């Protein structure tokens, strides 16, 4: 696979050769039983697998045998989320998938093939958010059913349509550090964990947005992309994750960004080795760790472009946020929290975060520091142990929103939008993660500065309002165990 991965928008409209070969290969792989490690179903089950759900969704039959290596956690339900393994594991997953599809394309057509990426954040392309036509039409050029449109998506989906406050951006690319602090609650890459945890504690910036957001925008209420147990079955999943992988590669290639070099990440996880099938389904499979996904590793792939639609220019230093020194020289300090868990159902819910006045005042004073050697701070809102039964609910977060007003009319108070992708999996008490839920941090530094300038930032407390979006209702509420404010401190360098 020496060919660089290409932007799908540059390959030609309609049934270009790359997408037609993708469809032909998928059709053949989808005919194989789930017991075949190269089958479409086996590849999808690596991301997430729930036998009864697959039967209910007519993916499996009641009597279809399921291989033990999907249910004994050798291959099945491996996907890493809310973890600093999110990007490395998915890089290995995409690599293995691409190799298997490419081998099938070679067998069927004799052509070389590389997985394309969907560059939906390319601001220079007015059709960047449009779903490629080959994923929308009902038939292949020969009139046979189109496998690329086989699995359900959001009703009426033709393009990604975020709402007025719905986060869909490249803000993650502004973060300079892959991981900060002992737990990784803040950073580009996700929370620290030494062991295998399918859904761990802290969601990294890139996973939060655009990764999670795109999953929900495609999947909606019923589509497979919105549910980790089903997402890997949708062929557009792979173009999305190819782009997420490209964004990580672009970030790592930009001076001023600090990639993690912790042995736990390089060699982990400690208790279970990541494994992927190989073309032909060899018994041994392919084992890998974080080290294998870096530029000198066996799973590294090249991209035709790392600048367009990434928000960075590899090779050119672009520090959108002030440098705060080396990650291990920075500190993260909780400076306040609310008093009780919050339940969000069919209406907005308000809670108060009580702050340490002295620490908050000092943090606010240092937010805008730019002079080298001076202490500089950033403030974050942390939502901990978020739980619920919906697969990808949308939660809007506001700070110091006036009481009794329509949140949509006060964008100046909007702190961020969270797509809680995989909340159903992370909240299952019988899962490997013990139903601990997910955690998110939102950078509110700029918002805090605006509120301070307007005289509406009380160093004693913040008013936080959680507004339910799609997939949240009285029947399917979301609970947040704790909302706190974190102060990140460093020295301008």
XYZ file of C-alpha atoms in Angstrom:
493
model
C 0.000 0.000 0.000
C 2.511 2.569 -1.151
C -0.089 4.857 -2.732
C -0.913 7.943 -0.649
C -4.487 8.241 0.538
C -6.498 10.776 -1.488
C -9.336 13.220 -0.798
C -12.474 11.558 -2.158
C -13.547 14.923 -3.624
C -10.530 14.877 -5.948
C -11.215 11.433 -7.421
C -14.031 12.451 -9.755
C -17.779 12.680 -9.349
C -20.212 9.803 -9.130
C -18.838 6.316 -9.669
C -15.141 7.048 -9.935
C -12.832 4.042 -10.103
C -11.817 4.128 -6.436
C -15.385 4.145 -5.096
C -16.621 1.614 -7.636
C -13.832 -0.752 -6.617
C -14.714 -0.103 -2.978
C -18.322 -1.074 -3.658
C -17.344 -4.203 -5.577
C -15.040 -5.324 -2.784
C -17.590 -4.559 -0.095
C -20.238 -6.591 -1.915
C -17.975 -9.639 -1.896
C -16.805 -9.181 1.692
C -20.432 -8.739 2.791
C -21.297 -12.161 1.344
C -18.850 -13.869 3.689
C -20.096 -15.275 7.013
C -19.137 -13.493 10.217
C -16.931 -16.485 11.040
C -14.527 -15.309 8.301
C -12.101 -12.743 9.721
C -12.076 -10.878 6.402
C -15.868 -10.633 6.222
C -17.579 -7.253 6.341
C -19.446 -8.270 9.483
C -16.330 -9.438 11.311
C -14.566 -6.176 10.457
C -17.534 -4.185 11.753
C -17.751 -6.274 14.937
C -14.149 -5.388 15.806
C -15.384 -1.864 16.597
C -18.409 -2.978 18.601
C -20.606 -6.054 18.817
C -23.908 -6.857 20.476
C -25.335 -10.099 19.113
C -28.961 -9.410 19.999
C -28.826 -5.888 18.561
C -27.343 -7.232 15.334
C -30.161 -9.777 15.126
C -32.753 -7.063 15.800
C -31.219 -4.935 13.030
C -31.235 -7.922 10.611
C -27.464 -7.936 10.361
C -27.334 -11.472 11.757
C -29.812 -14.328 11.717
C -30.969 -16.024 14.904
C -29.044 -19.173 14.061
C -25.904 -17.602 12.610
C -22.824 -18.895 14.435
C -20.631 -16.222 16.024
C -16.914 -16.978 16.365
C -15.545 -17.124 19.888
C -12.789 -14.631 19.074
C -15.474 -11.949 18.736
C -17.148 -12.683 22.053
C -14.105 -13.511 24.195
C -12.620 -10.043 23.559
C -9.787 -11.246 21.325
C -11.088 -9.303 18.308
C -14.584 -8.076 19.161
C -15.549 -4.722 20.710
C -12.017 -3.354 20.750
C -12.687 0.304 19.888
C -10.903 2.735 22.203
C -12.811 5.891 23.200
C -12.366 8.433 25.973
C -8.737 7.319 26.008
C -5.311 8.336 24.738
C -5.446 5.074 22.733
C -8.329 6.429 20.648
C -6.136 7.622 17.771
C -3.548 4.834 17.805
C -6.129 2.037 17.967
C -8.243 3.503 15.170
C -5.123 3.971 13.031
C -4.468 0.243 13.324
C -8.124 -0.524 12.613
C -8.202 1.597 9.458
C -4.868 0.154 8.303
C -6.092 -3.445 8.637
C -9.405 -2.673 6.943
C -7.674 -0.935 4.038
C -5.325 -3.890 3.517
C -8.204 -6.383 3.414
C -10.281 -4.295 1.000
C -7.237 -3.586 -1.176
C -6.514 -7.322 -1.408
C -10.089 -7.994 -2.504
C -9.948 -5.157 -5.075
C -6.726 -6.643 -6.468
C -8.347 -10.058 -6.704
C -11.461 -8.711 -8.445
C -10.001 -6.095 -10.783
C -6.217 -6.215 -10.696
C -6.170 -2.577 -9.518
C -4.197 -1.118 -6.640
C -6.437 0.582 -4.086
C -6.086 2.952 -1.133
C -8.814 4.122 1.224
C -9.829 7.744 0.447
C -10.669 10.317 3.112
C -13.726 12.571 3.311
C -12.459 16.119 3.803
C -15.715 17.567 5.171
C -13.960 20.538 6.808
C -12.442 21.879 3.587
C -13.686 25.476 3.651
C -12.591 26.027 0.031
C -15.008 23.378 -1.245
C -18.697 24.401 -1.050
C -19.685 20.735 -1.402
C -17.259 19.461 1.245
C -20.091 18.503 3.601
C -22.087 16.736 0.910
C -22.104 12.963 1.226
C -20.276 11.580 -1.837
C -22.853 10.561 -4.436
C -21.691 6.945 -4.534
C -22.964 6.533 -0.951
C -26.415 7.886 -1.792
C -27.541 6.224 -5.035
C -29.460 2.959 -4.941
C -27.630 1.074 -7.698
C -24.206 0.433 -9.151
C -23.558 1.373 -12.799
C -24.666 -2.119 -13.865
C -28.037 -1.664 -12.133
C -27.332 -4.013 -9.217
C -27.964 -2.879 -5.594
C -25.388 -0.450 -4.242
C -23.713 -1.884 -1.121
C -22.387 1.577 -0.145
C -25.960 2.676 0.631
C -27.095 -0.603 2.201
C -26.999 0.325 5.891
C -29.316 2.962 7.410
C -28.308 6.584 8.102
C -30.086 9.728 9.252
C -33.362 10.065 7.350
C -32.955 12.258 4.281
C -29.192 12.605 4.721
C -27.438 14.160 1.733
C -24.956 16.403 3.560
C -23.770 17.169 7.089
C -26.059 19.800 8.591
C -24.941 20.992 12.018
C -27.298 23.281 13.925
C -26.648 26.928 14.837
C -24.816 26.089 18.083
C -23.756 22.590 17.083
C -19.970 22.259 17.251
C -18.382 21.199 13.957
C -14.952 22.699 13.678
C -11.179 22.359 13.703
C -10.751 23.923 17.141
C -9.032 20.736 18.347
C -6.113 21.477 16.034
C -5.324 24.581 18.108
C -4.340 22.501 21.138
C -0.566 22.220 21.471
C -0.317 19.140 23.716
C -1.522 15.582 23.147
C -2.028 15.081 26.868
C -1.672 17.293 29.942
C -1.886 16.224 33.573
C -1.751 12.819 35.223
C -5.158 11.760 33.940
C -5.168 13.431 30.508
C -8.409 15.271 31.208
C -7.135 18.096 28.983
C -5.448 17.691 25.622
C -5.692 16.692 21.987
C -5.565 12.942 22.503
C -7.650 11.723 25.464
C -7.442 10.393 29.000
C -4.540 8.365 30.363
C -5.067 4.652 30.906
C -2.464 1.929 31.136
C -4.895 -0.905 30.451
C -7.412 -1.741 27.733
C -10.703 0.118 28.334
C -13.156 0.303 25.453
C -14.783 3.460 26.813
C -12.583 5.126 29.392
C -12.892 8.415 31.272
C -11.779 11.535 29.354
C -12.573 12.399 25.745
C -9.777 14.127 23.811
C -10.333 17.265 21.752
C -10.167 15.594 18.320
C -12.419 12.743 19.390
C -14.956 15.184 20.757
C -15.057 17.252 17.596
C -15.152 16.559 14.702
C -15.126 12.779 15.346
C -18.170 12.443 17.596
C -20.084 15.221 15.859
C -19.800 13.606 12.426
C -20.943 10.237 13.781
C -24.155 11.822 15.072
C -24.737 14.028 12.024
C -24.613 10.953 9.797
C -26.409 8.523 12.074
C -29.187 10.589 13.618
C -31.702 8.613 15.670
C -31.691 5.361 13.690
C -28.561 5.259 11.533
C -25.751 2.826 12.271
C -23.070 5.548 12.441
C -24.561 6.903 15.663
C -24.063 3.633 17.561
C -20.621 2.148 18.317
C -22.109 -1.338 18.142
C -23.086 -0.765 14.494
C -20.935 2.097 13.184
C -18.225 -0.038 11.580
C -20.800 -1.612 9.257
C -21.476 1.662 7.424
C -18.913 1.981 4.601
C -18.774 5.751 5.096
C -17.379 5.115 8.596
C -14.040 4.307 7.008
C -13.757 7.519 4.981
C -14.630 9.486 8.126
C -12.001 7.722 10.207
C -9.458 8.065 7.433
C -9.943 11.836 7.726
C -9.667 11.736 11.537
C -6.416 9.835 11.120
C -5.233 12.455 8.605
C -6.011 15.258 11.061
C -3.886 13.506 13.688
C -1.061 13.117 11.170
C -1.318 16.813 10.238
C -1.264 17.794 13.922
C 1.822 15.679 14.621
C 3.565 17.158 11.571
C 3.139 20.729 12.802
C 5.952 22.347 14.813
C 4.816 23.486 18.256
C 2.709 20.374 18.889
C 3.868 17.931 21.575
C 3.128 14.251 20.991
C 3.057 11.901 23.972
C 6.109 9.684 24.518
C 4.963 7.943 27.685
C 5.997 4.241 27.621
C 2.466 3.294 28.663
C 1.166 4.809 25.419
C 4.050 3.643 23.232
C 3.875 0.024 24.437
C 0.325 -0.279 25.740
C -2.115 -1.322 26.685
C -0.408 -3.350 29.385
C -3.041 -6.016 29.960
C -4.229 -6.752 26.418
C -2.483 -6.400 23.074
C -4.338 -4.736 20.232
C -4.891 -7.198 17.372
C -6.299 -6.922 13.848
C -7.008 -9.486 11.117
C -4.812 -9.633 8.031
C -5.737 -10.338 4.392
C -6.624 -13.984 4.153
C -7.545 -14.098 7.856
C -4.277 -15.594 9.091
C -4.536 -17.233 12.497
C -1.879 -15.052 14.121
C -3.421 -11.737 13.153
C -1.483 -8.479 13.488
C -0.597 -7.232 16.945
C 0.407 -3.625 17.532
C 0.907 -0.852 20.058
C 1.067 2.938 19.927
C 4.703 2.854 18.821
C 3.693 1.041 15.605
C 1.381 3.878 14.581
C 3.987 6.658 14.579
C 5.925 7.869 11.534
C 8.590 5.162 11.773
C 6.065 2.438 12.655
C 4.666 -0.410 10.574
C 1.143 1.056 10.516
C 2.032 4.537 9.299
C 0.424 5.677 6.018
C 0.898 8.807 3.909
C -1.698 11.313 2.715
C -1.845 13.324 -0.493
C -2.332 16.513 1.525
C -2.102 17.506 5.188
C -2.988 21.213 4.869
C -6.367 21.553 3.176
C -9.168 21.311 5.721
C -6.864 20.650 8.677
C -6.369 24.138 10.124
C -2.571 23.699 10.174
C 0.308 23.772 7.726
C 2.753 20.948 8.455
C 6.303 22.244 8.662
C 5.167 25.744 9.606
C 4.771 26.500 13.294
C 1.219 27.562 14.057
C 0.525 28.054 17.737
C -2.990 29.440 17.893
C -2.960 29.216 21.690
C -0.069 30.587 23.703
C 2.671 28.070 24.498
C 2.396 26.989 28.132
C 5.652 25.069 28.384
C 6.251 21.328 28.320
C 3.205 19.227 29.277
C 4.968 17.772 32.325
C 5.706 21.297 33.547
C 2.048 22.337 33.406
C -0.426 21.767 36.226
C -4.170 21.174 36.387
C -6.004 22.276 39.525
C -9.723 21.901 40.288
C -10.956 25.261 41.555
C -14.647 24.535 42.077
C -17.543 22.142 41.524
C -21.291 21.871 41.806
C -22.948 20.181 44.767
C -24.909 17.308 43.223
C -25.495 15.221 40.116
C -27.576 16.786 37.345
C -30.312 15.021 35.378
C -31.161 16.401 31.929
C -34.456 15.286 30.381
C -36.831 17.256 28.222
C -35.876 20.762 29.359
C -32.768 22.814 30.207
C -31.323 22.290 33.687
C -29.334 24.824 35.643
C -26.699 24.193 38.305
C -24.250 26.345 40.226
C -20.512 25.703 40.338
C -19.050 27.148 43.536
C -15.507 28.445 43.017
C -12.459 29.054 45.164
C -12.358 32.832 44.988
C -8.617 33.265 45.430
C -7.638 30.595 42.871
C -10.241 31.816 40.393
C -9.203 35.455 40.672
C -5.570 34.498 40.116
C -6.548 32.332 37.158
C -8.562 35.076 35.507
C -5.707 37.560 35.971
C -3.242 35.242 34.171
C -5.495 34.170 31.285
C -4.150 36.669 28.809
C -0.436 36.437 29.623
C 1.790 36.550 26.519
C 5.206 37.592 27.843
C 7.780 34.749 28.019
C 8.435 33.608 31.567
C 5.061 34.792 32.888
C 2.501 32.393 34.377
C -0.407 31.782 32.016
C -3.683 29.991 32.685
C -6.632 28.550 30.817
C -9.978 27.596 32.354
C -11.991 24.474 31.522
C -15.441 23.215 32.386
C -15.334 19.493 33.190
C -18.366 17.185 32.974
C -17.614 13.927 34.768
C -19.281 10.499 34.709
C -21.856 11.405 32.071
C -24.335 8.556 31.612
C -27.397 7.717 29.533
C -28.995 5.072 27.338
C -28.964 6.878 23.967
C -26.036 6.128 21.634
C -25.096 9.686 20.546
C -27.093 12.366 22.363
C -26.356 16.058 21.878
C -25.825 18.184 24.982
C -25.424 21.970 24.756
C -23.549 23.753 27.560
C -24.020 27.411 28.544
C -22.317 29.526 31.196
C -24.034 32.393 33.061
C -27.124 32.190 30.872
C -29.808 34.580 32.197
C -32.634 32.729 33.900
C -35.796 32.065 31.914
C -34.429 33.008 28.472
C -34.239 31.049 25.230
C -30.664 29.685 25.089
C -30.616 29.948 21.300
C -30.930 33.730 21.614
C -27.789 33.981 23.745
C -24.861 32.587 21.762
C -22.528 34.770 23.824
C -23.124 32.384 26.757
C -22.587 29.206 24.764
C -19.619 27.219 26.096
C -19.797 24.261 23.743
C -21.695 21.371 22.208
C -21.017 17.775 23.167
C -21.970 14.749 21.108
C -21.869 11.916 23.635
C -20.948 9.198 21.133
C -21.023 5.763 22.732
C -22.856 6.872 25.853
C -25.009 3.736 25.665
C -21.923 1.508 25.727
C -20.050 3.492 28.372
C -23.096 3.474 30.671
C -23.739 -0.289 30.674
C -23.035 -1.627 34.174
C -22.378 -5.085 32.689
C -19.728 -3.722 30.313
C -15.970 -3.906 30.749
C -15.953 -0.263 31.832
C -18.393 -0.839 34.694
C -20.906 1.767 33.575
C -18.613 4.627 34.550
C -19.851 6.825 31.717
C -17.778 9.411 29.877
C -15.990 12.649 30.721
C -15.527 15.858 28.755
C -13.653 19.117 29.179
C -14.586 22.359 27.425
C -12.111 25.221 27.140
C -14.001 28.265 28.471
C -11.041 30.660 28.578
C -12.292 32.964 25.835
C -15.822 32.867 27.239
C -14.520 33.678 30.727
C -12.598 36.620 29.300
C -15.710 37.962 27.572
C -17.772 37.550 30.731
C -15.039 39.268 32.773
C -14.906 42.168 30.335
C -18.704 42.486 30.598
C -18.612 42.393 34.406
C -20.488 39.090 34.496
C -17.867 36.728 35.935
C -18.252 36.237 39.669
C -15.089 34.578 41.089
C -17.301 32.880 43.688
C -19.481 30.854 41.319
C -20.562 30.093 37.755
C -24.060 29.297 36.557
C -24.020 26.331 34.168
C -27.050 25.429 32.051
C -27.300 22.082 30.251
C -29.650 22.130 27.268
C -30.886 18.811 25.793
C -30.508 18.221 22.057
C -31.505 15.276 19.918
C -31.690 11.836 21.564
C -32.259 13.372 25.032
C -35.779 13.277 26.497
C -37.615 12.458 29.702
C -37.678 8.864 28.505
C -33.953 8.907 27.715
C -32.302 11.360 30.113
C -28.628 12.095 30.564
C -27.066 12.400 34.002
C -23.854 14.221 34.896
C -22.384 13.216 38.251
C -20.225 16.295 38.677
C -19.496 19.599 36.937
C -16.283 21.329 37.890
C -13.912 24.067 36.758
C -10.275 23.209 36.110
C -7.436 25.718 35.996
C -4.568 24.806 33.681
C -1.365 26.654 34.527
C 1.977 26.949 32.775
C 4.684 29.415 31.883
C 4.687 31.292 28.581
C 7.514 29.933 26.450
